Amino acid sequence: MAGRETGEKILANNKKAFFDYFIEEQLEAGIELAGTEVKSIRQGKVSIKESYIRIENRQVYIIGMNVTPYEKGNIFNRDPLRVRRLLLHRDQINKLEASVSRSGYTLVPLNVHLTRGRVKVQIGLGKGKKNYDKRESIAKRDQQRAVEREFRMRIK
């Protein structure tokens, strides 16, 4: 995962993606950005909560990713919600396109992070959860919290 030993720094996380989807496959992609966008993202002013990924004309795009305009960027700032192209190899795009064409599968951004100074997006191929699956996830999480709480009480 991310940490100092791998040189990664997570800038934005999409926790809701793991709640709404069964993530079956993960992939890392670069993003086509302007200079002021990179500076803003490095400051952590990015949100991917409402964003999604679409494949159009054999290109992959992230839509709805909010990059707050860089405060010192003046005329060089771009639209915060503009559509940004993701950088992937052709065979990766073809594989994703085939996977998404199956019923119920979609591409969701999982996190935005820095890897060796480059801004990357972690993409997940997910299958949508039903309401009963979501309730099951909540029950597991609550049960795990209760176990951890009990463990902490025994230590003290």
Tab-separated table of C-alpha atoms in Angstrom:
chain	number	residue	atom	x	y	z
A	1	MET	CA	0.000	0.000	0.000
A	2	ALA	CA	1.164	3.551	0.512
A	3	GLY	CA	3.942	4.527	2.835
A	4	ARG	CA	7.342	6.069	3.182
A	5	GLU	CA	9.160	2.932	2.086
A	6	THR	CA	7.401	2.889	-1.303
A	7	GLY	CA	7.678	6.634	-1.903
A	8	GLU	CA	3.906	7.093	-2.141
A	9	LYS	CA	1.806	9.799	-0.522
A	10	ILE	CA	-1.990	9.545	-0.683
A	11	LEU	CA	-3.568	12.914	-1.476
A	12	ALA	CA	-7.247	11.964	-1.861
A	13	ASN	CA	-9.129	8.823	-0.946
A	14	ASN	CA	-12.519	7.517	-2.097
A	15	LYS	CA	-13.781	5.439	0.853
A	16	LYS	CA	-17.288	5.368	-0.575
A	17	ALA	CA	-16.072	3.327	-3.562
A	18	PHE	CA	-15.319	0.351	-1.312
A	19	PHE	CA	-18.748	0.713	0.320
A	20	ASP	CA	-20.702	0.935	-2.963
A	21	TYR	CA	-18.723	-1.584	-5.069
A	22	PHE	CA	-16.991	-4.947	-4.839
A	23	ILE	CA	-13.549	-3.956	-6.151
A	24	GLU	CA	-12.229	-6.897	-8.168
A	25	GLU	CA	-9.195	-5.409	-9.879
A	26	GLN	CA	-6.990	-2.358	-9.295
A	27	LEU	CA	-4.827	-0.447	-11.737
A	28	GLU	CA	-2.601	2.622	-11.502
A	29	ALA	CA	-2.837	5.356	-14.146
A	30	GLY	CA	-1.215	8.715	-14.737
A	31	ILE	CA	-3.251	11.892	-15.260
A	32	GLU	CA	-2.827	14.537	-17.955
A	33	LEU	CA	-2.608	17.775	-15.927
A	34	ALA	CA	-1.679	21.432	-16.355
A	35	GLY	CA	1.154	22.902	-14.263
A	36	THR	CA	-1.021	24.814	-11.817
A	37	GLU	CA	-3.176	21.709	-11.290
A	38	VAL	CA	-0.109	19.724	-10.243
A	39	LYS	CA	0.841	22.397	-7.710
A	40	SER	CA	-2.676	22.431	-6.286
A	41	ILE	CA	-2.812	18.618	-6.069
A	42	ARG	CA	0.565	18.517	-4.288
A	43	GLN	CA	-0.989	20.794	-1.643
A	44	GLY	CA	-3.740	18.194	-1.219
A	45	LYS	CA	-6.509	20.303	-2.753
A	46	VAL	CA	-8.147	17.519	-4.735
A	47	SER	CA	-11.376	15.553	-4.284
A	48	ILE	CA	-12.546	12.410	-6.094
A	49	LYS	CA	-15.683	11.697	-4.040
A	50	GLU	CA	-18.148	12.469	-6.833
A	51	SER	CA	-15.946	11.421	-9.745
A	52	TYR	CA	-16.209	8.501	-12.128
A	53	ILE	CA	-14.278	7.078	-15.072
A	54	ARG	CA	-15.513	6.691	-18.627
A	55	ILE	CA	-13.963	5.161	-21.755
A	56	GLU	CA	-14.679	7.124	-24.944
A	57	ASN	CA	-13.009	6.810	-28.359
A	58	ARG	CA	-10.401	4.371	-26.978
A	59	GLN	CA	-9.345	6.959	-24.354
A	60	VAL	CA	-9.966	6.856	-20.603
A	61	TYR	CA	-11.246	9.996	-18.866
A	62	ILE	CA	-11.903	10.908	-15.240
A	63	ILE	CA	-14.999	13.072	-14.891
A	64	GLY	CA	-15.948	15.120	-11.841
A	65	MET	CA	-12.518	15.198	-10.198
A	66	ASN	CA	-12.345	18.516	-8.358
A	67	VAL	CA	-8.937	20.224	-8.313
A	68	THR	CA	-9.151	23.527	-6.437
A	69	PRO	CA	-7.530	26.348	-8.470
A	70	TYR	CA	-3.956	27.152	-7.419
A	71	GLU	CA	-4.008	30.382	-5.415
A	72	LYS	CA	-0.984	31.874	-7.212
A	73	GLY	CA	-1.988	30.561	-10.636
A	74	ASN	CA	-4.053	33.578	-11.847
A	75	ILE	CA	-4.748	33.258	-15.628
A	76	PHE	CA	-3.081	29.828	-15.885
A	77	ASN	CA	-5.698	28.118	-13.689
A	78	ARG	CA	-8.039	25.692	-15.433
A	79	ASP	CA	-11.651	24.784	-14.709
A	80	PRO	CA	-11.681	22.822	-11.415
A	81	LEU	CA	-14.109	20.184	-12.728
A	82	ARG	CA	-12.769	19.769	-16.250
A	83	VAL	CA	-12.539	16.306	-17.814
A	84	ARG	CA	-8.999	14.906	-17.527
A	85	ARG	CA	-7.472	12.149	-19.614
A	86	LEU	CA	-5.906	9.169	-17.866
A	87	LEU	CA	-2.654	7.779	-19.225
A	88	LEU	CA	-2.743	4.026	-19.820
A	89	HIS	CA	-1.231	1.600	-22.314
A	90	ARG	CA	-3.415	0.494	-25.223
A	91	ASP	CA	-3.652	-3.119	-24.001
A	92	GLN	CA	-4.747	-1.904	-20.549
A	93	ILE	CA	-7.478	0.245	-22.123
A	94	ASN	CA	-8.672	-2.686	-24.252
A	95	LYS	CA	-8.806	-4.963	-21.206
A	96	LEU	CA	-10.749	-2.353	-19.192
A	97	GLU	CA	-13.131	-1.740	-22.081
A	98	ALA	CA	-13.885	-5.464	-22.329
A	99	SER	CA	-14.412	-5.702	-18.562
A	100	VAL	CA	-16.748	-2.693	-18.402
A	101	SER	CA	-18.845	-4.033	-21.275
A	102	ARG	CA	-19.919	-6.898	-18.968
A	103	SER	CA	-23.136	-6.240	-17.111
A	104	GLY	CA	-22.866	-4.479	-13.754
A	105	TYR	CA	-19.185	-3.499	-13.940
A	106	THR	CA	-17.862	0.044	-13.761
A	107	LEU	CA	-14.606	1.937	-13.273
A	108	VAL	CA	-14.201	4.005	-10.113
A	109	PRO	CA	-11.281	6.110	-8.871
A	110	LEU	CA	-10.020	4.782	-5.525
A	111	ASN	CA	-7.338	7.314	-4.620
A	112	VAL	CA	-5.010	10.003	-5.937
A	113	HIS	CA	-1.409	9.696	-4.829
A	114	LEU	CA	2.152	10.773	-5.583
A	115	THR	CA	4.578	8.104	-6.748
A	116	ARG	CA	8.173	9.286	-7.148
A	117	GLY	CA	6.909	12.847	-7.700
A	118	ARG	CA	4.249	11.919	-10.265
A	119	VAL	CA	0.502	12.252	-9.681
A	120	LYS	CA	-1.263	8.917	-10.169
A	121	VAL	CA	-4.825	7.626	-9.824
A	122	GLN	CA	-5.670	4.175	-8.498
A	123	ILE	CA	-8.540	2.800	-10.613
A	124	GLY	CA	-10.798	-0.005	-9.465
A	125	LEU	CA	-12.929	-2.292	-11.584
A	126	GLY	CA	-16.016	-2.712	-9.452
A	127	LYS	CA	-19.322	-4.487	-9.471
A	128	GLY	CA	-22.121	-2.575	-7.767
A	129	LYS	CA	-23.341	-3.777	-4.370
A	130	LYS	CA	-26.989	-4.325	-3.579
A	131	ASN	CA	-28.540	-2.821	-0.444
A	132	TYR	CA	-28.308	-6.099	1.476
A	133	ASP	CA	-24.577	-6.282	0.644
A	134	LYS	CA	-24.103	-2.781	2.039
A	135	ARG	CA	-25.949	-3.711	5.236
A	136	GLU	CA	-23.703	-6.763	5.529
A	137	SER	CA	-20.607	-4.538	5.169
A	138	ILE	CA	-21.892	-2.233	7.929
A	139	ALA	CA	-22.569	-5.224	10.208
A	140	LYS	CA	-19.034	-6.592	9.644
A	141	ARG	CA	-17.505	-3.194	10.343
A	142	ASP	CA	-19.521	-2.797	13.560
A	143	GLN	CA	-18.562	-6.301	14.661
A	144	GLN	CA	-14.878	-5.573	14.003
A	145	ARG	CA	-15.109	-2.363	16.057
A	146	ALA	CA	-16.694	-4.277	18.949
A	147	VAL	CA	-13.905	-6.869	18.870
A	148	GLU	CA	-11.238	-4.142	18.854
A	149	ARG	CA	-12.973	-2.311	21.711
A	150	GLU	CA	-13.137	-5.540	23.752
A	151	PHE	CA	-9.453	-6.215	23.036
A	152	ARG	CA	-8.493	-2.710	24.217
A	153	MET	CA	-10.509	-3.158	27.403
A	154	ARG	CA	-8.686	-6.421	28.211
A	155	ILE	CA	-5.270	-4.811	27.744
A	156	LYS	CA	-6.029	-2.067	30.292
